[in-house]
mmCIF file of C-alpha atoms and ligand atoms in Angstrom:
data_model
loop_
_atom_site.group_PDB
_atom_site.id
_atom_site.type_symbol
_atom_site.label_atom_id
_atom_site.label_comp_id
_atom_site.label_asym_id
_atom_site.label_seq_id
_atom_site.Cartn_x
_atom_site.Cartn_y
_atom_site.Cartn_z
ATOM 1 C CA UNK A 1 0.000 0.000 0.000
ATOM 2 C CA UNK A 2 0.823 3.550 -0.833
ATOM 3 C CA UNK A 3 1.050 6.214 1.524
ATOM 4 C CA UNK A 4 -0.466 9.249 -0.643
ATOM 5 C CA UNK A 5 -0.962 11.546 2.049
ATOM 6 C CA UNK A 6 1.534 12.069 4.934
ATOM 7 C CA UNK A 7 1.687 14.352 7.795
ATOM 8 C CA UNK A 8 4.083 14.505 10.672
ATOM 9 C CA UNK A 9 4.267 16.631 13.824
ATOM 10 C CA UNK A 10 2.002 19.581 12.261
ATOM 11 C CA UNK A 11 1.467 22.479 14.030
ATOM 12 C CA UNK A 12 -0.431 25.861 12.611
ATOM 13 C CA UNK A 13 -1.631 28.664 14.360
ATOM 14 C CA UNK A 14 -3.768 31.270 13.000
ATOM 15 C CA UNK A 15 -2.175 34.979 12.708
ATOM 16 C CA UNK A 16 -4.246 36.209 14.806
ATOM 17 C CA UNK A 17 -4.132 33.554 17.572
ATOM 18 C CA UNK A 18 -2.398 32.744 20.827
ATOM 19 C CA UNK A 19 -2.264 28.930 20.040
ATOM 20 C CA UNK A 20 -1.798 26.689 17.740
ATOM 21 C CA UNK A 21 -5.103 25.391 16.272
ATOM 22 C CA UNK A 22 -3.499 22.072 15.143
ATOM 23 C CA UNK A 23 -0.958 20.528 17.430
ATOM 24 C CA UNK A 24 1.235 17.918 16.993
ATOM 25 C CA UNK A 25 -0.195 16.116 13.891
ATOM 26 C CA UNK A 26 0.747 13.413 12.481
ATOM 27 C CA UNK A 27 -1.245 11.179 9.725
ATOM 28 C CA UNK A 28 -1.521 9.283 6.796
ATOM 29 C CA UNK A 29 -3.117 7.903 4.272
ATOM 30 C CA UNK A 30 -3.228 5.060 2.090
ATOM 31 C CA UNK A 31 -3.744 5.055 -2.170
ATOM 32 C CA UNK A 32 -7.339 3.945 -3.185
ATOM 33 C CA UNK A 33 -9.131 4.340 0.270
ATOM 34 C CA UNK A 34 -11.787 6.689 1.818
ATOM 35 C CA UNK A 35 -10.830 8.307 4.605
ATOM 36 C CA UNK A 36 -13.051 10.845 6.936
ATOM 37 C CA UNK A 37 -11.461 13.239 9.318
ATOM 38 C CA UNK A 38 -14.376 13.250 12.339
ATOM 39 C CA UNK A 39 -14.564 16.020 15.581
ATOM 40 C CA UNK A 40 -16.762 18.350 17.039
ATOM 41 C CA UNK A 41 -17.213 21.956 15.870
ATOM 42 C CA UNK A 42 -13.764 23.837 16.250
ATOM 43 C CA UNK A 43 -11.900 20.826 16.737
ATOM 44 C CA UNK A 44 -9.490 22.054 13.397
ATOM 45 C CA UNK A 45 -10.745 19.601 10.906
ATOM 46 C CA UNK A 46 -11.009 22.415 8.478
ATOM 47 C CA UNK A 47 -8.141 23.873 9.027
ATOM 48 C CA UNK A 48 -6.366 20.880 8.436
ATOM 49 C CA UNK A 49 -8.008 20.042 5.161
ATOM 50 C CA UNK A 50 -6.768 23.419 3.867
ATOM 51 C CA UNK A 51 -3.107 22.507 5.259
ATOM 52 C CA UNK A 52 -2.721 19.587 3.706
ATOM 53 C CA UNK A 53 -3.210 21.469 0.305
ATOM 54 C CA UNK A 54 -0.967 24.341 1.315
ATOM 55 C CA UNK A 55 -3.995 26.777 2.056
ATOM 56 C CA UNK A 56 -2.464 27.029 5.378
ATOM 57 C CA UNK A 57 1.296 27.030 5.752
ATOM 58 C CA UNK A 58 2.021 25.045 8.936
ATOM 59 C CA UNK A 59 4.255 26.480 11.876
ATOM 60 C CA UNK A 60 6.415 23.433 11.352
ATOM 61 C CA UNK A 61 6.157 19.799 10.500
ATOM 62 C CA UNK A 62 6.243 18.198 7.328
ATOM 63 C CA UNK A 63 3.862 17.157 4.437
ATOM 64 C CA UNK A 64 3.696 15.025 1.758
ATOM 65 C CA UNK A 65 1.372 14.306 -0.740
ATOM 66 C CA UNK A 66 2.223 11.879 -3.998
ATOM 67 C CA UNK A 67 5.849 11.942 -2.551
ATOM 68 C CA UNK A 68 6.297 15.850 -3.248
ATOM 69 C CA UNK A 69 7.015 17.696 -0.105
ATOM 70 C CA UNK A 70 4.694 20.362 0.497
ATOM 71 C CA UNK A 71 6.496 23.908 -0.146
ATOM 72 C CA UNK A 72 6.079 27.240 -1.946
ATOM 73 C CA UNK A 73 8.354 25.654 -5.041
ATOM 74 C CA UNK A 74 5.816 22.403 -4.938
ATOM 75 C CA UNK A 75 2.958 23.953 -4.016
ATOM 76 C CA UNK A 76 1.480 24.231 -7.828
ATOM 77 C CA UNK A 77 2.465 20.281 -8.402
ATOM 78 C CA UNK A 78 0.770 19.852 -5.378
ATOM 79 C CA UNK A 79 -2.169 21.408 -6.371
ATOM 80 C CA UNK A 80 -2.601 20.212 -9.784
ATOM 81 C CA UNK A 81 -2.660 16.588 -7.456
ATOM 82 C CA UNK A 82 -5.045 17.444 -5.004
ATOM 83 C CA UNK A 83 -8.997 18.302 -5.683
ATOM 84 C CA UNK A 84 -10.920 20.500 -3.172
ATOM 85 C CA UNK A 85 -14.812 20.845 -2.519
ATOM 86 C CA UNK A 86 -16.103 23.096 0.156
ATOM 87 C CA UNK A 87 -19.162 23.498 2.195
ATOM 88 C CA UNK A 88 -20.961 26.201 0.255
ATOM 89 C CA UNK A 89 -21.289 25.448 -3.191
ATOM 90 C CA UNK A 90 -22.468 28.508 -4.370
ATOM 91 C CA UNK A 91 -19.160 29.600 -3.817
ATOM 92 C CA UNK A 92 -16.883 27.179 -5.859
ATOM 93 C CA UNK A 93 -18.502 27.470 -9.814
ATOM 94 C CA UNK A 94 -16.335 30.064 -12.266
ATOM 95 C CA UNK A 95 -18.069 29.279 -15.329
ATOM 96 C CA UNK A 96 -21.335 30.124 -16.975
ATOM 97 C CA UNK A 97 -22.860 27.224 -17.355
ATOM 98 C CA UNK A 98 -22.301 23.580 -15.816
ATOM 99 C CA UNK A 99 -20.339 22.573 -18.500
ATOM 100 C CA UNK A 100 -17.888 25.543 -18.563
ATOM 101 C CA UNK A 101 -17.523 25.057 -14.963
ATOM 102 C CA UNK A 102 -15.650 22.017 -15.507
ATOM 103 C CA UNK A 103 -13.762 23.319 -18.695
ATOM 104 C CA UNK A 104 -12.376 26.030 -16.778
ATOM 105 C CA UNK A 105 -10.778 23.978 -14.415
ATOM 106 C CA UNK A 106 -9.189 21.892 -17.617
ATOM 107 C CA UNK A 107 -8.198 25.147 -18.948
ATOM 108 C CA UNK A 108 -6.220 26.058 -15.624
ATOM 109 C CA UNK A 109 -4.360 22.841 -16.015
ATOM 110 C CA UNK A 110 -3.516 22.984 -19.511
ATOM 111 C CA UNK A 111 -5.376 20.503 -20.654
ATOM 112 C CA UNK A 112 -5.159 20.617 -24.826
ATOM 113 C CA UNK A 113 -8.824 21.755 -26.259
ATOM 114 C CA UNK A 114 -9.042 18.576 -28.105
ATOM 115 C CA UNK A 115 -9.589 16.999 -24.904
ATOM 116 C CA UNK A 116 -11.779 19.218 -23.186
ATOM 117 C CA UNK A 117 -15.511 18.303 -24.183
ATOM 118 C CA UNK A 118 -14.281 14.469 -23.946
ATOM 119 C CA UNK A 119 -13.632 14.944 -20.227
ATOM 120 C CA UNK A 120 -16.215 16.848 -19.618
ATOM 121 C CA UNK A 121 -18.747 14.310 -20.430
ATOM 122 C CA UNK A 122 -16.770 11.812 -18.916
ATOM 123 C CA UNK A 123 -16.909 13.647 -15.303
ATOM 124 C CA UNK A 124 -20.534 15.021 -15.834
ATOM 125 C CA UNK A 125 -21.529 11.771 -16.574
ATOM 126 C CA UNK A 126 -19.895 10.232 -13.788
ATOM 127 C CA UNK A 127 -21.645 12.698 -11.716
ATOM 128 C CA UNK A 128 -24.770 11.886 -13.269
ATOM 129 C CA UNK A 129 -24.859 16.250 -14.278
ATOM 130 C CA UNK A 130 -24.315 15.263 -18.009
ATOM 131 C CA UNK A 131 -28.499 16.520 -18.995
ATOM 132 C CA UNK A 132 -27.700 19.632 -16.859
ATOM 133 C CA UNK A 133 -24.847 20.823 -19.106
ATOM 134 C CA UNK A 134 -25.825 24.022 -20.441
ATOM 135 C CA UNK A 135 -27.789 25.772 -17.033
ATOM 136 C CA UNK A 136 -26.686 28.093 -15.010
ATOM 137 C CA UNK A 137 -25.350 26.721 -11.606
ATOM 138 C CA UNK A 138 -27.205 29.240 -9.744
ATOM 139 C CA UNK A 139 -30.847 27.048 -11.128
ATOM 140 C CA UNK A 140 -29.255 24.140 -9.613
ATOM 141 C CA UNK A 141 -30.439 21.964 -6.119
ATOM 142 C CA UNK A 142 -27.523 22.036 -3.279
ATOM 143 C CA UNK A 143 -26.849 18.295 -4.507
ATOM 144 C CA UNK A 144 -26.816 18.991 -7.871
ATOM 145 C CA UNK A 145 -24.120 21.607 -7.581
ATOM 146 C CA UNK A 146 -22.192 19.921 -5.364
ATOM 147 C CA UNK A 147 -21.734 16.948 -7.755
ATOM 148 C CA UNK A 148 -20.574 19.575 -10.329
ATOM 149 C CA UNK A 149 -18.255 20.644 -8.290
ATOM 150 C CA UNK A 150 -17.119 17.150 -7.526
ATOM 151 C CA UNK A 151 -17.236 17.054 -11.250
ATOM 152 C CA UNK A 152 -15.020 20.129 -11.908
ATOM 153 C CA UNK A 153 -12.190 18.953 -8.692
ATOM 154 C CA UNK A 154 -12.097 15.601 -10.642
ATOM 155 C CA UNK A 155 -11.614 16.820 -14.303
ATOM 156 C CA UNK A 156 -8.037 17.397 -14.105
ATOM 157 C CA UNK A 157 -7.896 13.597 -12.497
ATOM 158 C CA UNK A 158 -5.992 14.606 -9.501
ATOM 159 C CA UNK A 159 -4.827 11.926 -7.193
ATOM 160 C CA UNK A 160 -6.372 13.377 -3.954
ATOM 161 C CA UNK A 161 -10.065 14.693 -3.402
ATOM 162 C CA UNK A 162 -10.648 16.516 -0.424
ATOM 163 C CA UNK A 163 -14.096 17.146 0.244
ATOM 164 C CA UNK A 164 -14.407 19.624 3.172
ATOM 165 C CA UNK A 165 -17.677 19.381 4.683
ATOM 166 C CA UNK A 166 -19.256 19.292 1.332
ATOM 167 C CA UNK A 167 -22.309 17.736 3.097
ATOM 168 C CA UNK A 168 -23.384 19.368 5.427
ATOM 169 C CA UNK A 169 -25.502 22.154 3.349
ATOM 170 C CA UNK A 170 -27.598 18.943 1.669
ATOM 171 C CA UNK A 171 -30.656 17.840 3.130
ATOM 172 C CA UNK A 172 -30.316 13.877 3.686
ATOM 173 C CA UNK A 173 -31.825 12.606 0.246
ATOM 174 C CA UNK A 174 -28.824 14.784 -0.889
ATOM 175 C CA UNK A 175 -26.110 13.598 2.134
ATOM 176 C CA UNK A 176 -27.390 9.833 1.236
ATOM 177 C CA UNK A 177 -26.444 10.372 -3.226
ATOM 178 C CA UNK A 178 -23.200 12.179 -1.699
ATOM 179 C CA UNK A 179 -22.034 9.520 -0.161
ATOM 180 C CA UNK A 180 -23.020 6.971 -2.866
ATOM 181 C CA UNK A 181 -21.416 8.906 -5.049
ATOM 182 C CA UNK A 182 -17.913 8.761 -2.846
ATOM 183 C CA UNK A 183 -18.614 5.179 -2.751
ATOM 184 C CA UNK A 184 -18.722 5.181 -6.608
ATOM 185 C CA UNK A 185 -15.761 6.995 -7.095
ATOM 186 C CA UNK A 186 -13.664 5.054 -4.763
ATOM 187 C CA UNK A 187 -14.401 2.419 -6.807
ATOM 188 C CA UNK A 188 -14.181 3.537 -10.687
ATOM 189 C CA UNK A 189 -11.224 6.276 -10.429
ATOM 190 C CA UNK A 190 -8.347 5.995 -9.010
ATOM 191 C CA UNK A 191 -8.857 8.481 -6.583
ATOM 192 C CA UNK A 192 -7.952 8.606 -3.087
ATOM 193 C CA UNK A 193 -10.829 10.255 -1.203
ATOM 194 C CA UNK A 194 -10.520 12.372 2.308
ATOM 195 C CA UNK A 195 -14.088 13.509 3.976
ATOM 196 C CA UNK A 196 -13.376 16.630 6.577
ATOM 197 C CA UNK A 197 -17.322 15.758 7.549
ATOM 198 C CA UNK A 198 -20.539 15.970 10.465
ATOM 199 C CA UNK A 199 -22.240 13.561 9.065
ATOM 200 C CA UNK A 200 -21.094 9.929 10.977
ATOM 201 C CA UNK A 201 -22.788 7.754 8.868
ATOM 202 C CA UNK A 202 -20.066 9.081 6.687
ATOM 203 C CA UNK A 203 -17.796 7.680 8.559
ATOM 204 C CA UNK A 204 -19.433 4.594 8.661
ATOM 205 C CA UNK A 205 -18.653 2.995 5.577
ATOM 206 C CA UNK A 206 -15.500 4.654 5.288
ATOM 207 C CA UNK A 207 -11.725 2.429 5.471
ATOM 208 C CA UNK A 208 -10.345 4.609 8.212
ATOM 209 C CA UNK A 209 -11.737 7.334 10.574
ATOM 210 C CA UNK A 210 -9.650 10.195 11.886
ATOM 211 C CA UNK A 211 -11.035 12.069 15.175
ATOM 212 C CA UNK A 212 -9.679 15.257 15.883
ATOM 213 C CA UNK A 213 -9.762 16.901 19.511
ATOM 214 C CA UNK A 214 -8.401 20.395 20.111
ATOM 215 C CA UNK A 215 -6.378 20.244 17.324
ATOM 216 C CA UNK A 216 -5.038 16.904 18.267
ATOM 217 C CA UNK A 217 -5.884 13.292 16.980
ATOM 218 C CA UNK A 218 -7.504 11.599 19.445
ATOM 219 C CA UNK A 219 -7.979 8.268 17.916
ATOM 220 C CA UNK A 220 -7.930 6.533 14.539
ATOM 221 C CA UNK A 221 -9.223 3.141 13.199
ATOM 222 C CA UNK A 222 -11.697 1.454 11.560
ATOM 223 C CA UNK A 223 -15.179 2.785 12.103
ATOM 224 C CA UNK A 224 -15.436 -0.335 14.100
ATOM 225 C CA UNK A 225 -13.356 0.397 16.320
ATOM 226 C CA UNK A 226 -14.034 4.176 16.888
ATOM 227 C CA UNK A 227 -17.607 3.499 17.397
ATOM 228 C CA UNK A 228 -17.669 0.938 19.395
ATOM 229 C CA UNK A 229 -15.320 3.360 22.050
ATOM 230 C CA UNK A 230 -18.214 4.612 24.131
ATOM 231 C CA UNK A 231 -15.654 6.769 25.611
ATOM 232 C CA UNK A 232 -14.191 8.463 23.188
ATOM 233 C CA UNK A 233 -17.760 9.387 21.281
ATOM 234 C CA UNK A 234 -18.490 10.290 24.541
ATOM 235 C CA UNK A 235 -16.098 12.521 25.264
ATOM 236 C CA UNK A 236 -15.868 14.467 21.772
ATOM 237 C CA UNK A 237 -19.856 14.705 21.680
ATOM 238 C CA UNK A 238 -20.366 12.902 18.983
ATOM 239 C CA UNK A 239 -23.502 11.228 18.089
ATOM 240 C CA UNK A 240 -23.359 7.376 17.410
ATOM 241 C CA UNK A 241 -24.929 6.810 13.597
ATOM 242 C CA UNK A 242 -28.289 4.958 13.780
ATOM 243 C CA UNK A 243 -27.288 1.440 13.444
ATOM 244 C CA UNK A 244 -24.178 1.243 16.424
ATOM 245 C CA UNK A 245 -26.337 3.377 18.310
ATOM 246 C CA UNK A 246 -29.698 0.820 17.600
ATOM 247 C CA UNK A 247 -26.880 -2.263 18.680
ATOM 248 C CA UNK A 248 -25.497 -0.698 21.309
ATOM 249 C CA UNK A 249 -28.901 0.379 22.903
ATOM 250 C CA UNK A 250 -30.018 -3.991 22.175
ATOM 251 C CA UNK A 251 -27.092 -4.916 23.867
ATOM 252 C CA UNK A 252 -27.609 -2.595 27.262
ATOM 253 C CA UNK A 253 -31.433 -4.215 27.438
ATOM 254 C CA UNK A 254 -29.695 -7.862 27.222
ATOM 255 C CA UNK A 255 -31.367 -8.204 24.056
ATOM 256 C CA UNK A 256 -28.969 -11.814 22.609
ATOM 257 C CA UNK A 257 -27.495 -10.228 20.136
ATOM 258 C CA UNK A 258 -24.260 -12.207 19.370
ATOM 259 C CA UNK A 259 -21.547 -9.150 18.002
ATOM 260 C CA UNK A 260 -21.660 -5.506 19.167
ATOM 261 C CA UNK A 261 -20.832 -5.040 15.806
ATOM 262 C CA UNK A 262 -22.835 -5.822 12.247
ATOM 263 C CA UNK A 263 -23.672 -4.178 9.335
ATOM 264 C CA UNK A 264 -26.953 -2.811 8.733
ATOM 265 C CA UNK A 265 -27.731 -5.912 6.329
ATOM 266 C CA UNK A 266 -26.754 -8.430 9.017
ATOM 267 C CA UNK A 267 -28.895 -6.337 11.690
ATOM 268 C CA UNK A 268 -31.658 -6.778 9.474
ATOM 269 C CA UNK A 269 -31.115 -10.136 8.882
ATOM 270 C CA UNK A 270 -30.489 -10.833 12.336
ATOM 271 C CA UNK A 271 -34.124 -9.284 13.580
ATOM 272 C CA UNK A 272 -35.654 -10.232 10.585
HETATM 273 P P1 ADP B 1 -13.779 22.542 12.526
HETATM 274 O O1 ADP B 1 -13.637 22.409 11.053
HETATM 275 O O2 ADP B 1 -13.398 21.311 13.264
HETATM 276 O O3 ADP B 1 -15.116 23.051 12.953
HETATM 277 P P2 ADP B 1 -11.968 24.782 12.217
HETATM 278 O O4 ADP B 1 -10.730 24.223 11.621
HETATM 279 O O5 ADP B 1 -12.912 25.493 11.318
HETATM 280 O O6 ADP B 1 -12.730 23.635 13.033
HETATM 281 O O7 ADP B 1 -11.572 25.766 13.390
HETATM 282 C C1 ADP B 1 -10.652 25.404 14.425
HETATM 283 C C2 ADP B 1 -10.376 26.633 15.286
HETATM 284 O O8 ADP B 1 -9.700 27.612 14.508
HETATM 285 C C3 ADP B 1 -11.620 27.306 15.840
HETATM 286 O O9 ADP B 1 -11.347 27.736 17.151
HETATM 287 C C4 ADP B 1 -11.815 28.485 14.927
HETATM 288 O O10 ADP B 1 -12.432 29.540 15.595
HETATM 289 C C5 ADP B 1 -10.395 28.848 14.531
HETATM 290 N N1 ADP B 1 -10.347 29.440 13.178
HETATM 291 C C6 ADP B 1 -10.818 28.874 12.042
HETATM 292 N N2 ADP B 1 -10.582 29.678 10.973
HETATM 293 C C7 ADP B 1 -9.939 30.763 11.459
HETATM 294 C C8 ADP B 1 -9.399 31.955 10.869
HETATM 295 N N3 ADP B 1 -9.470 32.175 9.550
HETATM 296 N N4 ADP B 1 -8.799 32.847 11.690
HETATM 297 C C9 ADP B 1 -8.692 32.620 13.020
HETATM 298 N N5 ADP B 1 -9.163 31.535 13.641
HETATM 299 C C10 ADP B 1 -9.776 30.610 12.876
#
């Protein structure tokens, strides 16, 4: 396995601040996987999605991303590796219409014109945006426009997509296609996906949870294993996603369940 993403001993503090809003961190993560970065509000999950793509220069400490160091000389290498979605998508679209949106991206990478419209269907299509090519973004549903903007961050096929909160504006029809749309990725592209996110059913199905506390990582492993620490979800405030929180409430009334851990298929099974 690849590491694609490393960080070690990152600190950054914000201008303006006493102390340093991420302390001490040190990550990574591997090729082909989904990843989600977990905390409670103000726990610096955004502000280290924006460091690992050099929005943020760290105090110190070291990162790496595709094996390029992250500094000022990389930092356009590093960039043209690394796709971003925020929160807000109103914020994110350039172009005119959908389909523009994702050219201009192209057209910041240098991507010949010859191959423009090809990969623009290919990514609108992916994102299922492909009928919605000539609107405006602004007539566009939250979901909608965040799957162009999924569709623009992926044109340029970058190795990394960080999706920053790009949830948490979508109502949960929109949440739910969000995350089968991560899902889908993960499995046709190439691309190594990292989810700064709310939303823990997120988490759920992803290969490897982060948690963040105070600017500090307070524990990492499967979502199995995070969830299933009372303590820590207790401690960082988190709310358990429906299905742990449904076994976990079986379990304390001595209902027989056999694992304090299943899928939602094998919980259905299982009561069925
Ligand atoms: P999270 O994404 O976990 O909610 P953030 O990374 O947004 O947390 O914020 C972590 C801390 O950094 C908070 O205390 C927040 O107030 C502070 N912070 C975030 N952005 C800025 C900024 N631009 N300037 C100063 N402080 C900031």
């Amino acid at each position: 396995m690849v590491e694609i993403v490393k960080a070690n001993n990152v600190y950054f503090t914000y201008s303006q601040a006493h102390s340093p809003v991420l302390n001490n961190i040190s990550f990574s993560v591997e090729s082909n996987t989904f990843t989600t970065i977990i905390g409670e509000n103000g726990s610096g999950k955004s502000t280290l999605a924006k460091t690992i793509v050099g929005l943020n220069k760290p105090d110190k400490g070291e990162i790496q991303i595709a094996g390029l160091q992250l500094n000022e000389e990389n930092l356009d290498q590093i960039r043209a590796n690394v796709g971003m979605v925020f929160q807000n998508p109103d914020n994110q679209f350039v172009g005119a219409t959908v389909a523009d949106d994702v050219a201009f991206g192209l057209e910041n990478h240098q991507v010949p014109h010859n191959q423009m419209e090809e990969i623009v269907e290919k990514y609108l299509s992916l994102v299922k945006m492909w009928d919605y090519r000539d609107r405006t973004p602004e007539t566009l549903s939250g979901g909608q426009k965040q799957r162009v903007a999924i569709a623009s961050a992926l044109a340029y096929s970058p190795k990394v997509l960080i999706l920053d909160e790009a949830s948490s504006m979508l109502d949960p029809k929109g949440r739910k296609d969000l995350l089968e749309l991560i899902l889908e990725l993960k499995k046709t592209t190439q691309t190594t996906i990292i989810s700064v996110t709310h939303n823990l059913s997120e988490a759920l199905v992803s290969d490897r949870v982060y948690l963040l506390t105070k600017g500090q990582i307070n524990g990492s492993g499967t979502p199995q294993e995070i969830f299933t620490n009372r303590k820590l979800i207790k401690d960082n405030n988190l709310e358990l996603p429906f299905i742990p929180e449904l076994i976990y409430q079986l379990k304390k009334q001595d209902f027989p369940l056999k694992k304090d851990w299943m899928t939602e298929e094998e919980l259905i099974e299982f009561l069925w």
